[in-house]
Every structure is written in C-alpha cells, then in structure tokens.
PDB file of C-alpha atoms in Angstrom:
ATOM      1  CA  MET A  35     220.750  -2.711 129.908  1.00 46.00           C
ATOM      2  CA  GLY A  36     218.250  -0.985 127.625  1.00 46.00           C
ATOM      3  CA  GLU A  37     218.930   0.003 124.067  1.00 47.00           C
ATOM      4  CA  GLU A  38     220.570   3.398 123.621  1.00 47.00           C
ATOM      5  CA  PRO A  39     217.878   5.927 122.679  1.00 47.00           C
ATOM      6  CA  VAL A  40     218.015   7.654 119.341  1.00 46.00           C
ATOM      7  CA  PRO A  41     217.522  11.446 119.471  1.00 49.00           C
ATOM      8  CA  ALA A  42     214.493  12.902 117.766  1.00 48.00           C
ATOM      9  CA  SER A  43     216.496  14.769 115.132  1.00 51.00           C
ATOM     10  CA  ALA A  44     218.494  11.681 114.265  1.00 51.00           C
ATOM     11  CA  GLU A  45     215.301   9.667 114.148  1.00 55.00           C
ATOM     12  CA  GLY A  46     213.734  12.184 111.797  1.00 55.00           C
ATOM     13  CA  PHE A  47     216.680  12.186 109.419  1.00 55.00           C
ATOM     14  CA  SER A  48     216.765   8.382 109.376  1.00 57.00           C
ATOM     15  CA  ARG A  49     213.156   8.390 108.248  1.00 60.00           C
ATOM     16  CA  LEU A  50     214.226  10.283 105.155  1.00 58.00           C
ATOM     17  CA  TRP A  51     215.890   7.127 103.848  1.00 57.00           C
ATOM     18  CA  LYS A  52     212.745   5.142 104.547  1.00 60.00           C
ATOM     19  CA  ILE A  53     210.809   7.622 102.411  1.00 58.00           C
ATOM     20  CA  VAL A  54     213.430   7.358  99.663  1.00 57.00           C
ATOM     21  CA  GLY A  55     213.254   3.569  99.804  1.00 58.00           C
ATOM     22  CA  GLN A  56     209.463   3.633  99.539  1.00 59.00           C
ATOM     23  CA  LEU A  57     209.630   5.889  96.481  1.00 54.00           C
ATOM     24  CA  VAL A  58     212.332   3.882  94.699  1.00 55.00           C
ATOM     25  CA  ALA A  59     211.078   0.399  95.533  1.00 52.00           C
ATOM     26  CA  PRO A  60     208.188  -0.023  93.052  1.00 53.00           C
ATOM     27  CA  THR A  61     209.184  -2.190  90.123  1.00 61.00           C
ATOM     28  CA  THR A  62     207.213  -0.023  87.714  1.00 66.00           C
ATOM     29  CA  LEU A  63     209.296   3.045  88.558  1.00 66.00           C
ATOM     30  CA  VAL A  64     212.564   1.171  88.145  1.00 71.00           C
ATOM     31  CA  THR A  65     211.408  -0.225  84.787  1.00 77.00           C
ATOM     32  CA  VAL A  66     210.381   3.207  83.524  1.00 76.00           C
ATOM     33  CA  LEU A  67     213.757   4.628  84.508  1.00 78.00           C
ATOM     34  CA  LEU A  68     215.628   1.846  82.726  1.00 82.00           C
ATOM     35  CA  ILE A  69     213.571   2.459  79.588  1.00 85.00           C
ATOM     36  CA  TYR A  70     214.264   6.185  79.812  1.00 84.00           C
ATOM     37  CA  PHE A  71     218.001   5.691  80.196  1.00 86.00           C
ATOM     38  CA  GLY A  72     218.051   3.272  77.282  1.00 88.00           C
ATOM     39  CA  TRP A  73     216.146   5.769  75.166  1.00 90.00           C
ATOM     40  CA  VAL A  74     218.536   8.616  76.033  1.00 89.00           C
ATOM     41  CA  ARG A  75     221.635   6.571  75.251  1.00 90.00           C
ATOM     42  CA  THR A  76     220.246   5.126  72.003  1.00 91.00           C
ATOM     43  CA  SER A  77     218.960   8.484  70.751  1.00 92.00           C
ATOM     44  CA  VAL A  78     222.343  10.117  71.301  1.00 92.00           C
ATOM     45  CA  ILE A  79     224.265   7.341  69.529  1.00 92.00           C
ATOM     46  CA  TYR A  80     222.224   7.386  66.330  1.00 92.00           C
ATOM     47  CA  GLU A  81     221.789  11.152  66.181  1.00 92.00           C
ATOM     48  CA  VAL A  82     225.569  11.402  65.820  1.00 91.00           C
ATOM     49  CA  PHE A  83     225.219   9.509  62.520  1.00 92.00           C
ATOM     50  CA  GLY A  84     222.207  11.518  61.365  1.00 90.00           C
ATOM     51  CA  ILE A  85     219.617   8.830  62.153  1.00 91.00           C
ATOM     52  CA  SER A  86     216.445   9.881  63.944  1.00 90.00           C
ATOM     53  CA  TYR A  87     215.341   7.658  66.801  1.00 90.00           C
ATOM     54  CA  SER A  88     211.819   7.535  65.342  1.00 89.00           C
ATOM     55  CA  THR A  89     213.090   5.497  62.366  1.00 90.00           C
ATOM     56  CA  LEU A  90     214.673   2.760  64.501  1.00 91.00           C
ATOM     57  CA  GLY A  91     211.475   1.056  65.608  1.00 89.00           C
ATOM     58  CA  LEU A  92     213.015  -0.299  68.806  1.00 90.00           C
ATOM     59  CA  THR A  93     210.797  -2.143  71.264  1.00 90.00           C
ATOM     60  CA  VAL A  94     210.580  -1.642  75.017  1.00 88.00           C
ATOM     61  CA  ASP A  95     212.606  -4.812  75.526  1.00 89.00           C
ATOM     62  CA  ASP A  96     215.321  -3.420  73.250  1.00 89.00           C
ATOM     63  CA  LEU A  97     215.560  -0.273  75.367  1.00 88.00           C
ATOM     64  CA  LEU A  98     215.661  -2.266  78.594  1.00 86.00           C
ATOM     65  CA  PHE A  99     218.539  -4.408  77.379  1.00 85.00           C
ATOM     66  CA  ARG A 100     220.382  -1.379  76.036  1.00 81.00           C
ATOM     67  CA  SER A 101     220.077   0.416  79.385  1.00 82.00           C
ATOM     68  CA  VAL A 102     221.755  -2.332  81.407  1.00 77.00           C
ATOM     69  CA  SER A 103     225.307  -1.363  80.493  1.00 71.00           C
ATOM     70  CA  THR A 104     224.471   2.299  81.096  1.00 73.00           C
ATOM     71  CA  THR A 105     222.863   2.032  84.517  1.00 76.00           C
ATOM     72  CA  PHE A 106     224.674  -0.873  86.138  1.00 76.00           C
ATOM     73  CA  THR A 107     227.562   1.118  87.626  1.00 75.00           C
ATOM     74  CA  PRO A 108     225.661   4.207  88.859  1.00 72.00           C
ATOM     75  CA  VAL A 109     222.741   2.172  90.209  1.00 72.00           C
ATOM     76  CA  ALA A 110     225.151  -0.134  92.045  1.00 78.00           C
ATOM     77  CA  LEU A 111     226.812   2.903  93.625  1.00 79.00           C
ATOM     78  CA  VAL A 112     223.457   4.372  94.682  1.00 72.00           C
ATOM     79  CA  LEU A 113     222.334   1.074  96.217  1.00 75.00           C
ATOM     80  CA  LEU A 114     225.650   0.745  98.040  1.00 85.00           C
ATOM     81  CA  LEU A 115     225.231   4.263  99.395  1.00 80.00           C
ATOM     82  CA  MET A 116     221.733   3.473 100.649  1.00 74.00           C
ATOM     83  CA  VAL A 117     223.078   0.388 102.435  1.00 83.00           C
ATOM     84  CA  VAL A 118     225.913   2.153 104.275  1.00 88.00           C
ATOM     85  CA  VAL A 119     224.242   5.488 105.029  1.00 82.00           C
ATOM     86  CA  ARG A 120     222.363   4.373 108.159  1.00 81.00           C
ATOM     87  CA  PRO A 121     225.361   2.670 109.854  1.00 87.00           C
ATOM     88  CA  ALA A 122     227.442   5.726 108.987  1.00 86.00           C
ATOM     89  CA  HIS A 123     224.793   7.960 110.537  1.00 82.00           C
ATOM     90  CA  ILE A 124     224.766   5.941 113.758  1.00 83.00           C
ATOM     91  CA  LEU A 125     228.563   6.131 113.997  1.00 85.00           C
ATOM     92  CA  THR A 126     228.425   9.882 113.423  1.00 83.00           C
ATOM     93  CA  VAL A 127     225.891  10.380 116.225  1.00 82.00           C
ATOM     94  CA  ARG A 128     228.075   8.370 118.595  1.00 83.00           C
ATOM     95  CA  LEU A 129     231.086  10.444 117.569  1.00 81.00           C
ATOM     96  CA  LEU A 130     229.218  13.601 118.524  1.00 80.00           C
ATOM     97  CA  ARG A 131     228.863  12.297 122.063  1.00 79.00           C
ATOM     98  CA  THR A 132     232.599  11.873 122.623  1.00 79.00           C
ATOM     99  CA  ASN A 133     233.316  15.515 123.488  1.00 77.00           C
ATOM    100  CA  SER A 134     231.968  19.028 123.042  1.00 79.00           C
ATOM    101  CA  PHE A 135     234.503  19.852 120.313  1.00 80.00           C
ATOM    102  CA  THR A 136     233.202  17.203 117.924  1.00 80.00           C
ATOM    103  CA  GLU A 137     229.640  18.254 118.756  1.00 82.00           C
ATOM    104  CA  ARG A 138     230.364  21.641 117.208  1.00 83.00           C
ATOM    105  CA  LEU A 139     232.916  20.673 114.554  1.00 86.00           C
ATOM    106  CA  VAL A 140     231.181  17.790 112.749  1.00 85.00           C
ATOM    107  CA  PRO A 141     227.844  19.566 112.082  1.00 87.00           C
ATOM    108  CA  LEU A 142     229.772  22.670 110.992  1.00 90.00           C
ATOM    109  CA  LEU A 143     231.921  20.739 108.502  1.00 91.00           C
ATOM    110  CA  VAL A 144     228.879  18.913 107.121  1.00 90.00           C
ATOM    111  CA  SER A 145     226.991  22.193 106.670  1.00 91.00           C
ATOM    112  CA  ILE A 146     229.976  23.869 104.980  1.00 94.00           C
ATOM    113  CA  GLY A 147     230.310  20.935 102.588  1.00 93.00           C
ATOM    114  CA  GLY A 148     226.596  21.125 101.839  1.00 92.00           C
ATOM    115  CA  ALA A 149     226.769  24.866 101.181  1.00 94.00           C
ATOM    116  CA  LEU A 150     229.712  24.454  98.800  1.00 95.00           C
ATOM    117  CA  ALA A 151     228.048  21.589  96.904  1.00 93.00           C
ATOM    118  CA  THR A 152     224.780  23.526  96.623  1.00 92.00           C
ATOM    119  CA  ALA A 153     226.650  26.591  95.359  1.00 94.00           C
ATOM    120  CA  ILE A 154     228.377  24.476  92.695  1.00 93.00           C
ATOM    121  CA  GLY A 155     225.025  23.102  91.580  1.00 91.00           C
ATOM    122  CA  LEU A 156     223.274  26.488  91.542  1.00 92.00           C
ATOM    123  CA  LEU A 157     226.088  28.205  89.642  1.00 92.00           C
ATOM    124  CA  GLY A 158     225.937  25.531  86.970  1.00 90.00           C
ATOM    125  CA  PHE A 159     222.132  25.437  86.893  1.00 90.00           C
ATOM    126  CA  THR A 160     221.875  29.200  86.362  1.00 90.00           C
ATOM    127  CA  ARG A 161     224.729  29.011  83.803  1.00 88.00           C
ATOM    128  CA  VAL A 162     226.823  31.512  85.711  1.00 90.00           C
ATOM    129  CA  VAL A 163     229.640  28.967  85.472  1.00 87.00           C
ATOM    130  CA  GLN A 164     230.160  26.517  82.603  1.00 85.00           C
ATOM    131  CA  TYR A 165     231.828  23.352  83.866  1.00 83.00           C
ATOM    132  CA  SER A 166     234.167  21.673  81.405  1.00 78.00           C
ATOM    133  CA  VAL A 167     234.241  18.280  83.126  1.00 73.00           C
ATOM    134  CA  GLU A 168     232.152  15.449  81.699  1.00 73.00           C
ATOM    135  CA  TRP A 169     230.330  14.754  84.929  1.00 80.00           C
ATOM    136  CA  PRO A 170     226.808  15.751  86.016  1.00 86.00           C
ATOM    137  CA  LEU A 171     228.075  18.264  88.589  1.00 88.00           C
ATOM    138  CA  VAL A 172     224.870  20.309  88.601  1.00 91.00           C
ATOM    139  CA  PRO A 173     222.424  17.585  89.712  1.00 91.00           C
ATOM    140  CA  ILE A 174     224.991  15.981  92.002  1.00 90.00           C
ATOM    141  CA  GLY A 175     225.813  19.342  93.582  1.00 92.00           C
ATOM    142  CA  LEU A 176     222.171  20.271  94.128  1.00 91.00           C
ATOM    143  CA  GLY A 177     221.091  16.916  95.506  1.00 90.00           C
ATOM    144  CA  LEU A 178     224.149  16.244  97.640  1.00 90.00           C
ATOM    145  CA  GLY A 179     224.349  19.846  98.843  1.00 92.00           C
ATOM    146  CA  LEU A 180     220.752  20.026 100.065  1.00 90.00           C
ATOM    147  CA  LEU A 181     221.121  16.607 101.650  1.00 89.00           C
ATOM    148  CA  LEU A 182     224.260  17.653 103.557  1.00 90.00           C
ATOM    149  CA  LEU A 183     222.669  20.926 104.671  1.00 90.00           C
ATOM    150  CA  SER A 184     219.687  19.038 106.038  1.00 87.00           C
ATOM    151  CA  TYR A 185     221.963  16.489 107.662  1.00 87.00           C
ATOM    152  CA  GLY A 186     224.053  19.201 109.314  1.00 87.00           C
ATOM    153  CA  ALA A 187     220.898  20.778 110.742  1.00 85.00           C
ATOM    154  CA  ALA A 188     219.772  17.369 111.990  1.00 82.00           C
ATOM    155  CA  LEU A 189     223.115  16.815 113.734  1.00 83.00           C
ATOM    156  CA  ARG A 190     222.904  20.204 115.425  1.00 80.00           C
ATOM    157  CA  GLY A 191     219.383  19.387 116.515  1.00 70.00           C
ATOM    158  CA  THR A 192     220.624  16.081 117.905  1.00 66.00           C
ATOM    159  CA  THR A 193     223.126  17.707 120.255  1.00 57.00           C
ATOM    160  CA  ARG A 194     220.702  20.431 121.313  1.00 55.00           C
ATOM    161  CA  SER A 195     217.918  17.967 122.069  1.00 52.00           C
ATOM    162  CA  GLU A 196     220.259  15.923 124.237  1.00 51.00           C
ATOM    163  CA  VAL A 197     221.382  19.021 126.178  1.00 46.00           C
ATOM    164  CA  ALA A 198     217.784  20.114 126.703  1.00 48.00           C
ATOM    165  CA  ALA A 199     216.738  16.631 127.755  1.00 47.00           C
ATOM    166  CA  GLU A 200     219.509  16.226 130.361  1.00 47.00           C
ATOM    167  CA  PRO A 201     217.947  18.396 133.155  1.00 50.00           C
ATOM    168  CA  ALA A 202     214.593  16.798 132.553  1.00 46.00           C
ATOM    169  CA  SER A 203     216.106  13.337 132.913  1.00 46.00           C
ATOM    170  CA  ARG A 204     217.510  14.259 136.351  1.00 45.00           C
ATOM    171  CA  SER A 205     214.274  15.643 137.766  1.00 45.00           C
ATOM    172  CA  GLY A 206     211.839  13.341 135.967  1.00 47.00           C
ATOM    173  CA  ALA A 207     212.496   9.941 137.523  1.00 44.00           C
ATOM    174  CA  ALA A 208     208.801   9.251 137.802  1.00 40.00           C
ATOM    175  CA  ASP A 209     208.273  10.051 134.115  1.00 47.00           C
ATOM    176  CA  ALA A 210     211.171   7.757 133.223  1.00 43.00           C
ATOM    177  CA  GLU A 211     209.535   4.913 135.111  1.00 44.00           C
ATOM    178  CA  VAL A 212     206.293   5.467 133.252  1.00 40.00           C
ATOM    179  CA  GLY A 213     208.217   5.600 129.968  1.00 45.00           C
ATOM    180  CA  SER A 214     210.032   2.351 130.672  1.00 44.00           C
ATOM    181  CA  ALA A 215     206.778   0.656 131.590  1.00 44.00           C
ATOM    182  CA  GLY A 216     204.941   1.865 128.529  1.00 46.00           C
ATOM    183  CA  GLY A 217     207.834   1.487 126.076  1.00 46.00           C
ATOM    184  CA  SER A 218     209.840   4.089 124.226  1.00 46.00           C
ATOM    185  CA  ARG A 219     207.939   6.659 122.306  1.00 49.00           C
ATOM    186  CA  THR A 220     208.710   7.400 118.696  1.00 49.00           C
ATOM    187  CA  PRO A 221     208.664  11.119 117.941  1.00 52.00           C
ATOM    188  CA  VAL A 222     205.757  11.974 115.700  1.00 52.00           C
ATOM    189  CA  PRO A 223     206.657  14.650 113.152  1.00 56.00           C
ATOM    190  CA  ASN A 224     204.260  17.527 112.610  1.00 61.00           C
ATOM    191  CA  GLY A 225     202.879  18.388 109.206  1.00 65.00           C
ATOM    192  CA  HIS A 226     205.576  20.938 108.416  1.00 70.00           C
ATOM    193  CA  ASP A 227     208.421  18.550 109.282  1.00 71.00           C
ATOM    194  CA  LEU A 228     206.836  15.763 107.268  1.00 74.00           C
ATOM    195  CA  LEU A 229     206.430  18.056 104.264  1.00 80.00           C
ATOM    196  CA  GLN A 230     210.087  19.079 104.512  1.00 77.00           C
ATOM    197  CA  ARG A 231     211.218  15.449 104.599  1.00 78.00           C
ATOM    198  CA  VAL A 232     209.079  14.486 101.627  1.00 81.00           C
ATOM    199  CA  ALA A 233     210.292  17.523  99.666  1.00 83.00           C
ATOM    200  CA  LEU A 234     213.922  16.744 100.495  1.00 83.00           C
ATOM    201  CA  ALA A 235     213.462  13.108  99.493  1.00 82.00           C
ATOM    202  CA  ALA A 236     211.887  14.221  96.204  1.00 85.00           C
ATOM    203  CA  VAL A 237     214.766  16.622  95.483  1.00 85.00           C
ATOM    204  CA  VAL A 238     217.362  13.946  96.256  1.00 82.00           C
ATOM    205  CA  LEU A 239     215.631  11.417  93.992  1.00 80.00           C
ATOM    206  CA  LEU A 240     215.143  13.942  91.186  1.00 86.00           C
ATOM    207  CA  SER A 241     218.797  14.936  91.367  1.00 87.00           C
ATOM    208  CA  ALA A 242     219.890  11.302  91.314  1.00 80.00           C
ATOM    209  CA  PHE A 243     217.720  10.523  88.270  1.00 80.00           C
ATOM    210  CA  TRP A 244     218.910  13.697  86.558  1.00 86.00           C
ATOM    211  CA  ALA A 245     222.526  12.722  87.155  1.00 85.00           C
ATOM    212  CA  LEU A 246     221.899   9.225  85.811  1.00 79.00           C
ATOM    213  CA  ALA A 247     220.229  10.661  82.701  1.00 83.00           C
ATOM    214  CA  VAL A 248     223.260  12.887  82.064  1.00 87.00           C
ATOM    215  CA  PHE A 249     225.467   9.858  82.624  1.00 85.00           C
ATOM    216  CA  ALA A 250     223.465   7.935  80.013  1.00 86.00           C
ATOM    217  CA  GLN A 251     223.854  10.802  77.540  1.00 88.00           C
ATOM    218  CA  LEU A 252     227.612  10.971  78.088  1.00 88.00           C
ATOM    219  CA  ASN A 253     227.819   7.212  77.721  1.00 88.00           C
ATOM    220  CA  GLY A 254     225.939   7.404  74.424  1.00 90.00           C
ATOM    221  CA  ILE A 255     228.247  10.118  73.093  1.00 91.00           C
ATOM    222  CA  SER A 256     231.275   8.056  74.087  1.00 90.00           C
ATOM    223  CA  ALA A 257     229.868   4.958  72.360  1.00 91.00           C
ATOM    224  CA  ALA A 258     229.131   6.925  69.169  1.00 92.00           C
ATOM    225  CA  GLU A 259     232.627   8.416  69.131  1.00 92.00           C
ATOM    226  CA  GLN A 260     234.102   4.945  69.533  1.00 92.00           C
ATOM    227  CA  ILE A 261     232.117   3.705  66.520  1.00 92.00           C
ATOM    228  CA  ALA A 262     233.138   6.747  64.474  1.00 90.00           C
ATOM    229  CA  ARG A 263     236.816   6.165  65.268  1.00 90.00           C
ATOM    230  CA  GLN A 264     236.714   2.427  64.617  1.00 90.00           C
ATOM    231  CA  PRO A 265     233.896   1.527  62.196  1.00 89.00           C
ATOM    232  CA  ARG A 266     235.737  -1.723  61.451  1.00 89.00           C
ATOM    233  CA  SER A 267     234.584  -2.932  64.859  1.00 91.00           C
ATOM    234  CA  LEU A 268     231.103  -3.287  63.335  1.00 93.00           C
ATOM    235  CA  PRO A 269     230.139  -6.307  61.200  1.00 94.00           C
ATOM    236  CA  GLY A 270     231.014  -5.900  57.524  1.00 94.00           C
ATOM    237  CA  VAL A 271     228.175  -5.956  54.978  1.00 94.00           C
ATOM    238  CA  VAL A 272     227.996  -7.003  51.324  1.00 95.00           C
ATOM    239  CA  ILE A 273     224.782  -6.086  49.504  1.00 95.00           C
ATOM    240  CA  TYR A 274     223.459  -7.850  46.411  1.00 94.00           C
ATOM    241  CA  ALA A 275     220.611  -6.004  44.695  1.00 92.00           C
ATOM    242  CA  SER A 276     218.283  -6.794  41.830  1.00 88.00           C
ATOM    243  CA  ASN A 277     218.247  -3.165  40.714  1.00 87.00           C
ATOM    244  CA  ARG A 278     220.787  -0.420  40.936  1.00 89.00           C
ATOM    245  CA  LEU A 279     220.533   1.323  44.311  1.00 91.00           C
ATOM    246  CA  HIS A 280     222.732   4.306  43.412  1.00 90.00           C
ATOM    247  CA  LEU A 281     224.587   4.043  46.705  1.00 90.00           C
ATOM    248  CA  SER A 282     227.672   6.177  47.129  1.00 86.00           C
ATOM    249  CA  GLY A 283     229.909   7.420  49.865  1.00 83.00           C
ATOM    250  CA  PRO A 284     233.474   7.277  51.198  1.00 85.00           C
ATOM    251  CA  GLY A 285     234.776   3.756  50.572  1.00 86.00           C
ATOM    252  CA  ILE A 286     231.607   2.473  48.847  1.00 91.00           C
ATOM    253  CA  LEU A 287     232.155   0.328  45.742  1.00 92.00           C
ATOM    254  CA  GLU A 288     229.405  -0.532  43.249  1.00 92.00           C
ATOM    255  CA  SER A 289     230.083  -3.574  41.035  1.00 91.00           C
ATOM    256  CA  PRO A 290     227.769  -4.658  38.166  1.00 90.00           C
ATOM    257  CA  LEU A 291     227.419  -8.460  38.199  1.00 86.00           C
ATOM    258  CA  HIS A 292     225.337  -9.525  35.198  1.00 73.00           C
ATOM    259  CA  SER A 293     224.026  -7.827  32.101  1.00 68.00           C
ATOM    260  CA  ASP A 294     221.293 -10.449  31.870  1.00 70.00           C
ATOM    261  CA  ALA A 295     217.983  -8.843  32.782  1.00 66.00           C
ATOM    262  CA  GLU A 296     216.731 -12.164  34.195  1.00 72.00           C
ATOM    263  CA  ALA A 297     219.542 -12.452  36.754  1.00 78.00           C
ATOM    264  CA  THR A 298     218.345 -12.350  40.349  1.00 84.00           C
ATOM    265  CA  TYR A 299     221.020  -9.952  41.535  1.00 88.00           C
ATOM    266  CA  ARG A 300     222.717  -7.584  39.123  1.00 89.00           C
ATOM    267  CA  PHE A 301     224.653  -5.258  41.449  1.00 91.00           C
ATOM    268  CA  ARG A 302     226.979  -5.701  44.384  1.00 93.00           C
ATOM    269  CA  TYR A 303     227.873  -3.045  46.961  1.00 94.00           C
ATOM    270  CA  ASP A 304     230.893  -3.222  49.255  1.00 95.00           C
ATOM    271  CA  GLY A 305     232.178  -0.874  51.929  1.00 92.00           C
ATOM    272  CA  TYR A 306     229.327  -0.801  54.439  1.00 94.00           C
ATOM    273  CA  ARG A 307     229.193  -1.711  58.130  1.00 94.00           C
ATOM    274  CA  LEU A 308     226.107  -2.816  60.021  1.00 95.00           C
ATOM    275  CA  LEU A 309     225.123  -0.279  62.647  1.00 94.00           C
ATOM    276  CA  LEU A 310     221.767  -1.851  63.553  1.00 93.00           C
ATOM    277  CA  ARG A 311     219.067  -4.156  62.262  1.00 92.00           C
ATOM    278  CA  SER A 312     215.635  -3.295  63.596  1.00 90.00           C
ATOM    279  CA  ASN A 313     212.039  -3.168  62.420  1.00 87.00           C
ATOM    280  CA  GLU A 314     212.951  -5.146  59.261  1.00 90.00           C
ATOM    281  CA  LYS A 315     215.493  -2.514  58.257  1.00 92.00           C
ATOM    282  CA  TYR A 316     219.262  -2.417  57.940  1.00 94.00           C
ATOM    283  CA  PHE A 317     220.998   0.707  59.219  1.00 95.00           C
ATOM    284  CA  LEU A 318     224.396   0.904  57.516  1.00 94.00           C
ATOM    285  CA  LEU A 319     227.455   3.131  57.794  1.00 93.00           C
ATOM    286  CA  PRO A 320     230.189   3.644  55.194  1.00 92.00           C
ATOM    287  CA  LEU A 321     233.438   2.016  56.239  1.00 89.00           C
ATOM    288  CA  ARG A 322     235.197   5.375  55.934  1.00 88.00           C
ATOM    289  CA  TRP A 323     232.507   7.329  57.706  1.00 87.00           C
ATOM    290  CA  ARG A 324     233.280  10.924  58.582  1.00 86.00           C
ATOM    291  CA  PRO A 325     231.082  13.826  59.731  1.00 86.00           C
ATOM    292  CA  GLY A 326     228.762  14.703  56.879  1.00 83.00           C
ATOM    293  CA  ALA A 327     228.799  11.209  55.365  1.00 85.00           C
ATOM    294  CA  ARG A 328     225.438   9.527  54.880  1.00 88.00           C
ATOM    295  CA  ALA A 329     224.092   6.562  56.744  1.00 90.00           C
ATOM    296  CA  VAL A 330     221.901   4.240  54.660  1.00 92.00           C
ATOM    297  CA  VAL A 331     218.639   2.544  55.614  1.00 93.00           C
ATOM    298  CA  LEU A 332     217.632  -0.475  53.510  1.00 93.00           C
ATOM    299  CA  ALA A 333     214.446  -2.465  53.815  1.00 91.00           C
ATOM    300  CA  ASP A 334     214.912  -6.191  54.374  1.00 89.00           C
ATOM    301  CA  ASP A 335     213.040  -7.584  51.363  1.00 88.00           C
ATOM    302  CA  ALA A 336     213.456 -10.193  48.627  1.00 86.00           C
ATOM    303  CA  SER A 337     215.115  -7.777  46.192  1.00 88.00           C
ATOM    304  CA  LEU A 338     218.219  -7.687  48.400  1.00 92.00           C
ATOM    305  CA  ARG A 339     220.642 -10.268  49.671  1.00 92.00           C
ATOM    306  CA  VAL A 340     222.743  -9.109  52.591  1.00 93.00           C
ATOM    307  CA  GLU A 341     225.874 -10.948  53.694  1.00 93.00           C
ATOM    308  CA  PHE A 342     227.888 -10.248  56.820  1.00 93.00           C
ATOM    309  CA  PHE A 343     231.530 -10.840  57.651  1.00 91.00           C
ATOM    310  CA  ARG A 344     234.221  -9.954  60.145  1.00 86.00           C
TER     311      ARG A 344
END
C-alpha cells in the first residue's frame, strides 16, 4: 500500500515551517537575539533606579548570561510549538476527510479565530484600544492571527483540491500508472505563492521576536520592582574612604574614624546595597531606596575599601 498523498495546499503550508526553521536556525541570529533580550531587560532594570545603561560597561557575555532567565521559558514554548505543529497539521487534514461537515466547519473556525486575533492585534497596534494586561497581545495577535488566516485558507484549498482531483483520478488510470512509475510529484509553487509564504514566515518571526522583546521588558520591570520592594535581598556594603565622600540619602550613615591625617581610611559609610559591580565600578543603592533617591557609582580604586555582608 502506497503512502497517503498530501494535498498541494497542505504541502504548501507545511513548507512554511521549513522556511521558518531555515530562518531561525543560524547560530548568529540566535546569539544576536539573546544579546538583544539581555540588553532590553538590563536597560529597564537600571533605568528604574536612574542609572543609564551606557555607564554599566557590560560585555556581550554579560548580556548573554543575563538573557538566559528571560528567554528560557518563551523560547522553550516556541520550540515545543514548532515540534508539534506538523503532527497536529497532519491530524487536522485527516479529520477533514471524515465527513463533509468537518470539511466546512474546521476551516471556518480556524479563519474566524485568525480574524479575531488579527483584529485584537490591529486595534492595539493602532492604539484604538489600550490593553491593560501585561502580555504582548499586539504582536501575538498579529502573528497568530495572520498565521491562522493563512492556515484556514490552506485547509479550504486542501478540500477543494481533493474534490477537483477526484473525477480526474477516475478517468486518468493511465496517468496514474505513469505517476506511480515515475514517483510522486511535489507541487512546485509559483513566484507569487513563494513570495506569500516568505512574507508570512517573516511576519510570524517578527511577531514572535517582538513578543519576546516585550516579555523581556516586562521581566525587567518586574525584577526592578522586586529590588525596590526588598533592597535587603542585595548584598550589604560598608565603604571605608580616605577622604570624605559627602554621601547622603535615606538610611545612609557617615562615621568619621580617625582625626589623624596619616590614617589610611578616615570615613566609614553604612546603609548601601550592591546593585552591580561592572567595569571597575560599584553601583550602589541606599538601603531605604524610594523613588527619587539617588543611586551611587564609585570607582574601584585604592582610596576605597569596600566590604560586603549578608
């Protein structure tokens, strides 16, 4: 018994995922995306505390490591979706062949879902509607909606191609023999169809990356809010300085140590928490940080001694 043929429309839609896989596969693209997500998340966190990203001096490796916690869950979900989408498509095509009712109902439901998702995305994109949920509904709606609309059209084309091919299969026994001798033919898409598939794949990928970028931003805001609520979760810092630093802020205590001018360290500062050490700098927050309070950046040099505690 020969393998069950795949209709041309179904074959064409399946190729979409091959195009997506070819675009996503390169390691360079994945690395760039991880760096971008790490940059978005890090920029959001430190901007909450009034620190510009340009002062951090983070390396590419720093951004890669910082993006892991941000992208692990969404990337895992996307990869899982790409694994199950083809088996799900095959099952859907077989379901269409069970009776005429499902042939009409399933493509209709898929198209309606695609239209609703696209409308949600367009309304948010044009700012006609402001969504209050902390989810990237706009990119998800646009990408998923266009994908479902295309899929619904492909399913309708699948049933129509099978109906049109049925009379030909009854009267074309000689052609069937030639086909079986020469092997099954793979439908070759024309230029317009190929352009549509590439454009759809690009829109789906752009929407997915857009959604992940929004997710990284939301994750950064959440992390910054957590730090602001519980600054004690950060390592405590005690600063010994040769000269008076004139540091002040909520909860900051300056203590003179020695009146002797030859003493190595003459002032002590308590009440800071370590936010980050990077590029030979300490980025510190007051223990009682509140909006409007100042973060402090100190150079790591011999005039300072910095001690940490929990």
